[in-house]
């Protein structure tokens, strides 16, 4: 679960960076766009919320939780985190509307690698389900 913890730290850093660095940029000078400032702030908050959810999934995997509904929730949260990170990589990479700056040329590939490695730490098709115990169907 170390990969999920690293991903969680990365998400927290990205969320804080969006809130502290990107959001204020939409309220200065010619770029006074209050709606864009709100959207950027909400994106940072969503990233921080995904940090918490990723840590919950990582901690429950280490504790060995076993209820079927709980692992289904873990799997859903895990894939939502991966989808959010993948969409960021697409929107900040190949679908970017402007040229990348020096930071983006490093950070977008790093995000892509972290998001791609997270599901590969589990068996194929079972992201977040590694601790489901097999059911013994034999009658006594």
mmCIF file of C-alpha atoms in Angstrom, residues 64-131:
data_model
loop_
_atom_site.group_PDB
_atom_site.id
_atom_site.type_symbol
_atom_site.label_atom_id
_atom_site.label_comp_id
_atom_site.label_asym_id
_atom_site.label_seq_id
_atom_site.Cartn_x
_atom_site.Cartn_y
_atom_site.Cartn_z
ATOM 1 C CA UNK A 64 -7.129 -6.435 6.177
ATOM 2 C CA UNK A 65 -10.793 -5.402 6.163
ATOM 3 C CA UNK A 66 -12.925 -8.187 4.827
ATOM 4 C CA UNK A 67 -16.574 -7.227 4.315
ATOM 5 C CA UNK A 68 -17.644 -7.547 0.697
ATOM 6 C CA UNK A 69 -19.460 -4.188 0.639
ATOM 7 C CA UNK A 70 -16.469 -2.452 2.171
ATOM 8 C CA UNK A 71 -14.092 -3.755 -0.487
ATOM 9 C CA UNK A 72 -16.526 -2.754 -3.239
ATOM 10 C CA UNK A 73 -16.441 0.761 -1.829
ATOM 11 C CA UNK A 74 -12.647 0.652 -1.698
ATOM 12 C CA UNK A 75 -12.502 -0.419 -5.320
ATOM 13 C CA UNK A 76 -14.863 2.373 -6.370
ATOM 14 C CA UNK A 77 -12.877 4.998 -4.481
ATOM 15 C CA UNK A 78 -9.603 3.698 -5.886
ATOM 16 C CA UNK A 79 -10.832 3.856 -9.463
ATOM 17 C CA UNK A 80 -12.339 7.325 -8.912
ATOM 18 C CA UNK A 81 -8.922 8.520 -7.716
ATOM 19 C CA UNK A 82 -7.237 6.974 -10.760
ATOM 20 C CA UNK A 83 -9.832 8.475 -13.136
ATOM 21 C CA UNK A 84 -9.412 11.941 -11.588
ATOM 22 C CA UNK A 85 -5.629 11.737 -11.875
ATOM 23 C CA UNK A 86 -5.789 10.405 -15.432
ATOM 24 C CA UNK A 87 -8.116 13.209 -16.527
ATOM 25 C CA UNK A 88 -5.725 15.751 -15.027
ATOM 26 C CA UNK A 89 -2.868 14.193 -16.996
ATOM 27 C CA UNK A 90 -4.906 14.375 -20.205
ATOM 28 C CA UNK A 91 -6.150 17.928 -19.666
ATOM 29 C CA UNK A 92 -2.771 19.237 -18.530
ATOM 30 C CA UNK A 93 -0.831 17.249 -21.133
ATOM 31 C CA UNK A 94 -2.032 16.412 -24.651
ATOM 32 C CA UNK A 95 -5.272 18.440 -24.364
ATOM 33 C CA UNK A 96 -3.593 21.553 -22.904
ATOM 34 C CA UNK A 97 -4.763 24.755 -24.593
ATOM 35 C CA UNK A 98 -1.508 26.676 -24.080
ATOM 36 C CA UNK A 99 2.181 25.808 -24.098
ATOM 37 C CA UNK A 100 3.524 23.928 -21.068
ATOM 38 C CA UNK A 101 5.758 25.805 -18.668
ATOM 39 C CA UNK A 102 8.875 24.265 -17.142
ATOM 40 C CA UNK A 103 7.048 22.897 -14.089
ATOM 41 C CA UNK A 104 4.283 21.270 -16.115
ATOM 42 C CA UNK A 105 6.820 19.456 -18.301
ATOM 43 C CA UNK A 106 7.992 17.642 -15.158
ATOM 44 C CA UNK A 107 4.812 17.413 -13.083
ATOM 45 C CA UNK A 108 2.385 16.061 -15.698
ATOM 46 C CA UNK A 109 4.545 13.017 -16.590
ATOM 47 C CA UNK A 110 5.163 12.396 -12.882
ATOM 48 C CA UNK A 111 1.420 12.457 -12.219
ATOM 49 C CA UNK A 112 0.850 10.092 -15.140
ATOM 50 C CA UNK A 113 3.372 7.580 -13.778
ATOM 51 C CA UNK A 114 1.904 7.692 -10.253
ATOM 52 C CA UNK A 115 -1.643 7.224 -11.528
ATOM 53 C CA UNK A 116 -0.567 4.398 -13.853
ATOM 54 C CA UNK A 117 1.380 2.536 -11.139
ATOM 55 C CA UNK A 118 -1.356 2.667 -8.478
ATOM 56 C CA UNK A 119 -3.654 0.025 -10.045
ATOM 57 C CA UNK A 120 -0.742 -2.165 -11.135
ATOM 58 C CA UNK A 121 0.177 -2.845 -7.500
ATOM 59 C CA UNK A 122 -2.851 -5.155 -7.318
ATOM 60 C CA UNK A 123 -3.912 -8.238 -9.246
ATOM 61 C CA UNK A 124 -5.515 -7.411 -12.616
ATOM 62 C CA UNK A 125 -9.179 -6.552 -12.247
ATOM 63 C CA UNK A 126 -9.075 -6.461 -8.444
ATOM 64 C CA UNK A 127 -7.828 -2.973 -7.606
ATOM 65 C CA UNK A 128 -8.761 -2.547 -3.949
ATOM 66 C CA UNK A 129 -10.028 -6.137 -3.487
ATOM 67 C CA UNK A 130 -6.933 -8.070 -2.467
ATOM 68 C CA UNK A 131 -8.216 -8.895 1.019
#
